[in-house]
Every structure is written in C-alpha cells, then in structure tokens.
PDB file of N, CA and C in Angstrom:
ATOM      1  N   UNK A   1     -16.443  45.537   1.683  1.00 75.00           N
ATOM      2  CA  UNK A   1     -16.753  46.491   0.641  1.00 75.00           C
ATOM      3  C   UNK A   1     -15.515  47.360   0.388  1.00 75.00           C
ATOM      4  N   UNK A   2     -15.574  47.604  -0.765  1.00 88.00           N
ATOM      5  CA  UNK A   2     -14.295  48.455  -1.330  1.00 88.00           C
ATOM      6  C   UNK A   2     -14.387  49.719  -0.871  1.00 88.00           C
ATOM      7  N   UNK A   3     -12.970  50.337  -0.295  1.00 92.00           N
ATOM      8  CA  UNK A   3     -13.407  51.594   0.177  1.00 92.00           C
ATOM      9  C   UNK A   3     -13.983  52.852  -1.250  1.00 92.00           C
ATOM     10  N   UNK A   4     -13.416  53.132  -2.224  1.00 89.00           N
ATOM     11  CA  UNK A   4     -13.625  53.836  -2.799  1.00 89.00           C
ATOM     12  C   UNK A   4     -15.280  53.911  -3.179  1.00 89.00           C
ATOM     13  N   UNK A   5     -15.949  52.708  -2.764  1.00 91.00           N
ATOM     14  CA  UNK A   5     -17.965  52.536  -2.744  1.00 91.00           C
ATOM     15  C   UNK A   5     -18.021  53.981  -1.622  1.00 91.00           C
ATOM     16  N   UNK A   6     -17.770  53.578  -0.634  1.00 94.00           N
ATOM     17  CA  UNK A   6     -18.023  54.363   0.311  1.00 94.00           C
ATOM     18  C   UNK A   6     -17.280  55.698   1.074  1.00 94.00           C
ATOM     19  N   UNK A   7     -16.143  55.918   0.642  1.00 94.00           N
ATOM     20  CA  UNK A   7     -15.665  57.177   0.413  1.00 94.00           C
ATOM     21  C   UNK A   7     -16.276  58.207   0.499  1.00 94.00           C
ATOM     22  N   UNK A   8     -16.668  58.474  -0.496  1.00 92.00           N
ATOM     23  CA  UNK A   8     -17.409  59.642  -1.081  1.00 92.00           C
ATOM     24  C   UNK A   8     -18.625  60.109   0.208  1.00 92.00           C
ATOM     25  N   UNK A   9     -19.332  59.108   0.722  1.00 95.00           N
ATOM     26  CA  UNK A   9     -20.288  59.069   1.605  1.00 95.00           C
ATOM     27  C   UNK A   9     -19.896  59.340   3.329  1.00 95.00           C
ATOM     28  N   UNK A  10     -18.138  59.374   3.452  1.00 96.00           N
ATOM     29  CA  UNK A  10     -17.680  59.159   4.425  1.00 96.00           C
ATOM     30  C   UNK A  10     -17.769  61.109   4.599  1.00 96.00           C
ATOM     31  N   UNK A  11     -17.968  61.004   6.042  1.00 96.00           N
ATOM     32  CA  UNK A  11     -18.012  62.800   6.551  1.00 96.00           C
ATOM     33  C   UNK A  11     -16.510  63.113   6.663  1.00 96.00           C
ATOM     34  N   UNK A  12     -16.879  64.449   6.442  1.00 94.00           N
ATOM     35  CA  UNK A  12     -15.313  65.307   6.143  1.00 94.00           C
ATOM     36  C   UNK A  12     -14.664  65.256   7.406  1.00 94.00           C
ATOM     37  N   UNK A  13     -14.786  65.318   8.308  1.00 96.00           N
ATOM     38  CA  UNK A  13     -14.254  65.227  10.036  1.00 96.00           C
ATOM     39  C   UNK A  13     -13.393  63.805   9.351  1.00 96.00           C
ATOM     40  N   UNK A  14     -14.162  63.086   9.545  1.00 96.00           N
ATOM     41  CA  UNK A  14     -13.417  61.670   9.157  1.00 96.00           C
ATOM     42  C   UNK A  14     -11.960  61.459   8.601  1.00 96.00           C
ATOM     43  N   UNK A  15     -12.667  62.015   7.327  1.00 95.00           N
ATOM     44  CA  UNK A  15     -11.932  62.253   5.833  1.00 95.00           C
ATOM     45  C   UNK A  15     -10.558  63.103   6.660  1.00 95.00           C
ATOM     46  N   UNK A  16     -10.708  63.928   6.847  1.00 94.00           N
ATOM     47  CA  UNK A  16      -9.367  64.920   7.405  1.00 94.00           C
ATOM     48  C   UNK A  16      -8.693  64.274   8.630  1.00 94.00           C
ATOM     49  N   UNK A  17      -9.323  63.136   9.740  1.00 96.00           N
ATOM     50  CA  UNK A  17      -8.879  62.274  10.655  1.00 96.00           C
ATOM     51  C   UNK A  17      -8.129  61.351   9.587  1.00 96.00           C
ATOM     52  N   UNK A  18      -8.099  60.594   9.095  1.00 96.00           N
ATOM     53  CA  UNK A  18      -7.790  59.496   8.222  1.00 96.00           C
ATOM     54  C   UNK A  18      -6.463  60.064   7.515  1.00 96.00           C
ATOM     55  N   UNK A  19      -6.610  60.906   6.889  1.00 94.00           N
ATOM     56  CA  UNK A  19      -5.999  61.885   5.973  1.00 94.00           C
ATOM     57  C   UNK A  19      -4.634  62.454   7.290  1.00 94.00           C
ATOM     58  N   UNK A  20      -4.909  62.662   7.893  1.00 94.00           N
ATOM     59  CA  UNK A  20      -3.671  63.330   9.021  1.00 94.00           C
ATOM     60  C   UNK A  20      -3.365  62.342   9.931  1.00 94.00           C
ATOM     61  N   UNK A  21      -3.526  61.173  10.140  1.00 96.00           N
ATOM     62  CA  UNK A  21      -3.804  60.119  10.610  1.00 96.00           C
ATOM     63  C   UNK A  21      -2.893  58.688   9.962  1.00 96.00           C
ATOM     64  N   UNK A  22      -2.425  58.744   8.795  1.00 95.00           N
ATOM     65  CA  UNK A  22      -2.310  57.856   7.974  1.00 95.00           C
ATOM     66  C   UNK A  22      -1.733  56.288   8.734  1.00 95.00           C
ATOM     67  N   UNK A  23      -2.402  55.641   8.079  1.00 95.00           N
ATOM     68  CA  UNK A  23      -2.156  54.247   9.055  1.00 95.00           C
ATOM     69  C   UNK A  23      -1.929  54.353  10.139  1.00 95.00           C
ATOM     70  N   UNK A  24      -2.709  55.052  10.775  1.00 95.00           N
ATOM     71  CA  UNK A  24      -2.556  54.800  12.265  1.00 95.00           C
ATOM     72  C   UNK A  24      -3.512  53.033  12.749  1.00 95.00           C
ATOM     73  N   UNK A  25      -2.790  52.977  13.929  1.00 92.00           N
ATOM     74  CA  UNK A  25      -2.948  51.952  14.285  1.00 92.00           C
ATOM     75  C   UNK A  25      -4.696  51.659  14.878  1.00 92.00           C
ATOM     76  N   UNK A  26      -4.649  52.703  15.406  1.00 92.00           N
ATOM     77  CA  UNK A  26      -6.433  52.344  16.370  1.00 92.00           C
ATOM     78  C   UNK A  26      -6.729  53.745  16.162  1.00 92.00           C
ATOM     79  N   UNK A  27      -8.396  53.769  15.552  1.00 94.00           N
ATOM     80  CA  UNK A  27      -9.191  54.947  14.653  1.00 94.00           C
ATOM     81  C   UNK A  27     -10.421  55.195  15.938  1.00 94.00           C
ATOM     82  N   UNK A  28     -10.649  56.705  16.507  1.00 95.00           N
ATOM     83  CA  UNK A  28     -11.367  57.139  17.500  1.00 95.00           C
ATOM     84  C   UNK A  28     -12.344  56.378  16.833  1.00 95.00           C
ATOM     85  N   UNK A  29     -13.502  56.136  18.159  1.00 94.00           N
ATOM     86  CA  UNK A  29     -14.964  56.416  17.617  1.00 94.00           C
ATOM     87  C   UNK A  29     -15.806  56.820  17.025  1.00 94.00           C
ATOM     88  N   UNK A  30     -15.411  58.151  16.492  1.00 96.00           N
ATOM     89  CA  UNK A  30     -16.147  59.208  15.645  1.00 96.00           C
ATOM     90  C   UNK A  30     -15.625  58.820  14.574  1.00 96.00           C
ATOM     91  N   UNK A  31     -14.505  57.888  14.070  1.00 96.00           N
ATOM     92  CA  UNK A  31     -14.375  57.723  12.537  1.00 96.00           C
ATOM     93  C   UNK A  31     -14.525  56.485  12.307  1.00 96.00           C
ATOM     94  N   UNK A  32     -14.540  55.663  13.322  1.00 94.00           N
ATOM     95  CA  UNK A  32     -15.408  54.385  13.264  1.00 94.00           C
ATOM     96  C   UNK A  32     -16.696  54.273  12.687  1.00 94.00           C
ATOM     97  N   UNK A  33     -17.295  55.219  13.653  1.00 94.00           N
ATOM     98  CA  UNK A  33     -18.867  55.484  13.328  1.00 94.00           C
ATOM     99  C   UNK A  33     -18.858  56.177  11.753  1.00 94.00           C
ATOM    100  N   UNK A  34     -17.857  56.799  11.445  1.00 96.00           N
ATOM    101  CA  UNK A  34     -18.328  57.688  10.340  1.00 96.00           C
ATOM    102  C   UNK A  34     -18.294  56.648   8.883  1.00 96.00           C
ATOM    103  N   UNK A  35     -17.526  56.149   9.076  1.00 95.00           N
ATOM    104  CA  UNK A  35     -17.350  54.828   8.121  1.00 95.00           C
ATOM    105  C   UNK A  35     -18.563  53.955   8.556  1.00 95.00           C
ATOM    106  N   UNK A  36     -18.880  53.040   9.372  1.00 93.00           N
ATOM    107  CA  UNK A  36     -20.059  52.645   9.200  1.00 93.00           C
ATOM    108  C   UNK A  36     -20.660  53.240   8.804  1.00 93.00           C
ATOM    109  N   UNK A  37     -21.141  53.895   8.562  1.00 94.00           N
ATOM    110  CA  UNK A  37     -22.567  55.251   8.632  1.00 94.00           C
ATOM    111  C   UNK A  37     -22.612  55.340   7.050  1.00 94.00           C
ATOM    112  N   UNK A  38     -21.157  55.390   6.523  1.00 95.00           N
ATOM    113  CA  UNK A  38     -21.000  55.426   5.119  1.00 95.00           C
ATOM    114  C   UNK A  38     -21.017  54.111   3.869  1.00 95.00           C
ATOM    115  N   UNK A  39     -21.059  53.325   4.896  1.00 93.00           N
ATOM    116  CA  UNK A  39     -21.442  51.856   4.754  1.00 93.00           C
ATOM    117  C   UNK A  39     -20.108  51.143   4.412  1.00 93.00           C
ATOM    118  N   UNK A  40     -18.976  51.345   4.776  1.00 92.00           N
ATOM    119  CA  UNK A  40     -17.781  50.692   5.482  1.00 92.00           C
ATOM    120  C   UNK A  40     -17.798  49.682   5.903  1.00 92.00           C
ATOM    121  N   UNK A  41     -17.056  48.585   6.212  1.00 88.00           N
ATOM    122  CA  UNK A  41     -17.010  47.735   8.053  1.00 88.00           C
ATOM    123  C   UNK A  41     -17.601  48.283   9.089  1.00 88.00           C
ATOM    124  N   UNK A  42     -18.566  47.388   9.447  1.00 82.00           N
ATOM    125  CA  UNK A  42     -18.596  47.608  10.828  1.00 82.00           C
ATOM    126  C   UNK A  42     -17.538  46.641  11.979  1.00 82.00           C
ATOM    127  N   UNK A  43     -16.889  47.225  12.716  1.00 78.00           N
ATOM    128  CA  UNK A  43     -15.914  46.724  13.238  1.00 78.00           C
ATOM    129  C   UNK A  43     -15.884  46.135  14.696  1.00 78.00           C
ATOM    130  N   UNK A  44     -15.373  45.484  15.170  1.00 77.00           N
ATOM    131  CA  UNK A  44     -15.469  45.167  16.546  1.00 77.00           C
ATOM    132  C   UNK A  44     -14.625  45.676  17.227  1.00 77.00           C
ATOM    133  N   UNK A  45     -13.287  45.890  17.085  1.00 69.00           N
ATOM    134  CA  UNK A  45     -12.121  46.665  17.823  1.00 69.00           C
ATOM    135  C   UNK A  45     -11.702  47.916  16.805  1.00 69.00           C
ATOM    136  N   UNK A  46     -11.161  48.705  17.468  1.00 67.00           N
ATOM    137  CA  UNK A  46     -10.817  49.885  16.636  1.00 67.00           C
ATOM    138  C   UNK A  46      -9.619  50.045  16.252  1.00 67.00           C
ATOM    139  N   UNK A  47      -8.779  48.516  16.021  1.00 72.00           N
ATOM    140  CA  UNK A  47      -8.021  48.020  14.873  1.00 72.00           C
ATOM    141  C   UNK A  47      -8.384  47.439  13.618  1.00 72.00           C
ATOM    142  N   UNK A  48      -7.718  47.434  12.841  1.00 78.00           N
ATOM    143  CA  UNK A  48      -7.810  46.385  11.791  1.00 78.00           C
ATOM    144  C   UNK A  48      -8.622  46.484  10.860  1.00 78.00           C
ATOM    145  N   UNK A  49      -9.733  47.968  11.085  1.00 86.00           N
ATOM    146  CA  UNK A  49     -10.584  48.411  10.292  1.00 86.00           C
ATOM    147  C   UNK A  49     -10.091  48.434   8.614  1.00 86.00           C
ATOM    148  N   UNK A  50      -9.060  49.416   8.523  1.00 93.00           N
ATOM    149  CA  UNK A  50      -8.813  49.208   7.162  1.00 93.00           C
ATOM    150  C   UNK A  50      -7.447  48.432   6.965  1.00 93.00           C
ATOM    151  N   UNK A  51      -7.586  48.578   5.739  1.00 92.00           N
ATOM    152  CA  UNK A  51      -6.339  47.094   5.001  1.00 92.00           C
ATOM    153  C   UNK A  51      -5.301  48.179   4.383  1.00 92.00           C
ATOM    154  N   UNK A  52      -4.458  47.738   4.321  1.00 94.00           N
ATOM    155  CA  UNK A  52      -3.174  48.555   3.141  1.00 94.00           C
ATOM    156  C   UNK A  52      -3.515  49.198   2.498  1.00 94.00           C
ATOM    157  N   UNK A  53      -4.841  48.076   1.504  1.00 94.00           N
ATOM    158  CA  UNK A  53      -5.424  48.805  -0.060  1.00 94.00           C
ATOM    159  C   UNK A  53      -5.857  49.930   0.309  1.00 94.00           C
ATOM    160  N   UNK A  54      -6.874  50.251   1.689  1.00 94.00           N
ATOM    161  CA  UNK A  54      -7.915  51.164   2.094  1.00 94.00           C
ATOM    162  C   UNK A  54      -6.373  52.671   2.348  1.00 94.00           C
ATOM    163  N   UNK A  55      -5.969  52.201   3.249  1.00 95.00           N
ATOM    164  CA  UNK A  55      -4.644  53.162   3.086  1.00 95.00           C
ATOM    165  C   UNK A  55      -4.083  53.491   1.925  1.00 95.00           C
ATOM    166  N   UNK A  56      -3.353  52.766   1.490  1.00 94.00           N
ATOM    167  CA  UNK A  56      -2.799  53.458  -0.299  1.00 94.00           C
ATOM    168  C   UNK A  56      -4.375  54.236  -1.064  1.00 94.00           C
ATOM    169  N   UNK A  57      -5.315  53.700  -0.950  1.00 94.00           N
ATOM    170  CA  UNK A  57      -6.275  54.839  -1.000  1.00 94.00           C
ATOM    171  C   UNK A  57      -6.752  56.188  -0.741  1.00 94.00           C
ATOM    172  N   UNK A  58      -6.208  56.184   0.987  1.00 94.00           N
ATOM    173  CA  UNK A  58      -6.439  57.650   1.483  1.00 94.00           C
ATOM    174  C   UNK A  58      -5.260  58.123   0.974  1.00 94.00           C
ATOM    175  N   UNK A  59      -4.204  57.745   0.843  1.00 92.00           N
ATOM    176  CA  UNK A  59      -2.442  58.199   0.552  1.00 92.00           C
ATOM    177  C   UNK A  59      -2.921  58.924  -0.480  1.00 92.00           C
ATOM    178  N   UNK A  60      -3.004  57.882  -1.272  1.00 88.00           N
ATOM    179  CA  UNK A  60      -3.027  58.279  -3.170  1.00 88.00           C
ATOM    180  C   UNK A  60      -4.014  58.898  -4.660  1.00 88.00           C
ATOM    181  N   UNK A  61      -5.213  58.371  -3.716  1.00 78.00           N
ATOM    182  CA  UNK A  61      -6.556  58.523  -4.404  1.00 78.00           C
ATOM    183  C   UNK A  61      -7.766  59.272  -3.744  1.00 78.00           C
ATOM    184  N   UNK A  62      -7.522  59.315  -2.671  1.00 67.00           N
ATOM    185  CA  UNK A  62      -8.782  60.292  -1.948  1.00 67.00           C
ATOM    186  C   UNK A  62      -8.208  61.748  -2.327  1.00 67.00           C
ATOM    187  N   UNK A  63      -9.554  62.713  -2.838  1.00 64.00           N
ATOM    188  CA  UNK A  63      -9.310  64.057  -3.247  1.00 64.00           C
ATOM    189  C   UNK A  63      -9.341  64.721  -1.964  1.00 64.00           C
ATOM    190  N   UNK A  64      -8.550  66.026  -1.799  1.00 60.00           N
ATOM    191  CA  UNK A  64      -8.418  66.629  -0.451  1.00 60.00           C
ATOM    192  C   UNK A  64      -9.943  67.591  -0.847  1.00 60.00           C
ATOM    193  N   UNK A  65     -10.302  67.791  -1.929  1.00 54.00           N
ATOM    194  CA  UNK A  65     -11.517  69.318  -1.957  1.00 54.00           C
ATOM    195  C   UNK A  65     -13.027  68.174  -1.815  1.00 54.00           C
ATOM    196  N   UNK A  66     -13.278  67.375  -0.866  1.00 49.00           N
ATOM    197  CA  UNK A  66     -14.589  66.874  -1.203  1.00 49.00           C
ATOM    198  C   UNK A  66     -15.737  67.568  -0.722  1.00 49.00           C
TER     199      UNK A  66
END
C-alpha cells in the first residue's frame, strides 16, 4: 500500500520518529506498530519496511503541522 493511503492515519510519535529519523536503517517497535496500526506493512524484521518512494515522501511531502 502506498504510503501517502496511510499517512495521515499514522500517530504523531511516529510521524516525528520517521521525520528525525530519515532513512534510517532499522525503525523501533513503536513505529513499526504505528504503521501497521495505520494500515502500512506489516513487517517481519525492522528493516526494509519502507522503500525510497516511502522516504522521498517523509523528506518531501509529509506536512510537519498534522
């Protein structure tokens, strides 16, 4: 699923992990979960979750006031 579906639905903890975070390599638990929850990937390792696109997303297109 495209991230920008589920964005919006993703919790602000997250949102500000991701956001200060940028492409990091391996994403805690709590933003694992928060993305599932938002209906994201569900993932098996806490790599590989998101793709480039999902990144140039948080970079470029996610609003900081949600």
């Amino acid at each position: 699923m495209e991230i920008y579906m589920w964005w919006l639905d993703l919790d602000l903890a997250s949102k500000e992990w991701l956001r200060e975070n940028l492409r990091a390599d391996e994403l805690p638990l709590f933003v694992l979960q928060g993305i599932a929850e938002a209906g994201g990937p569900h993932p098996d390792t806490a790599t590989g979750v998101l793709t480039y696109a999902d990144w140039d997303f948080i970079e470029t297109q996610s609003e900081f006031v949600d």
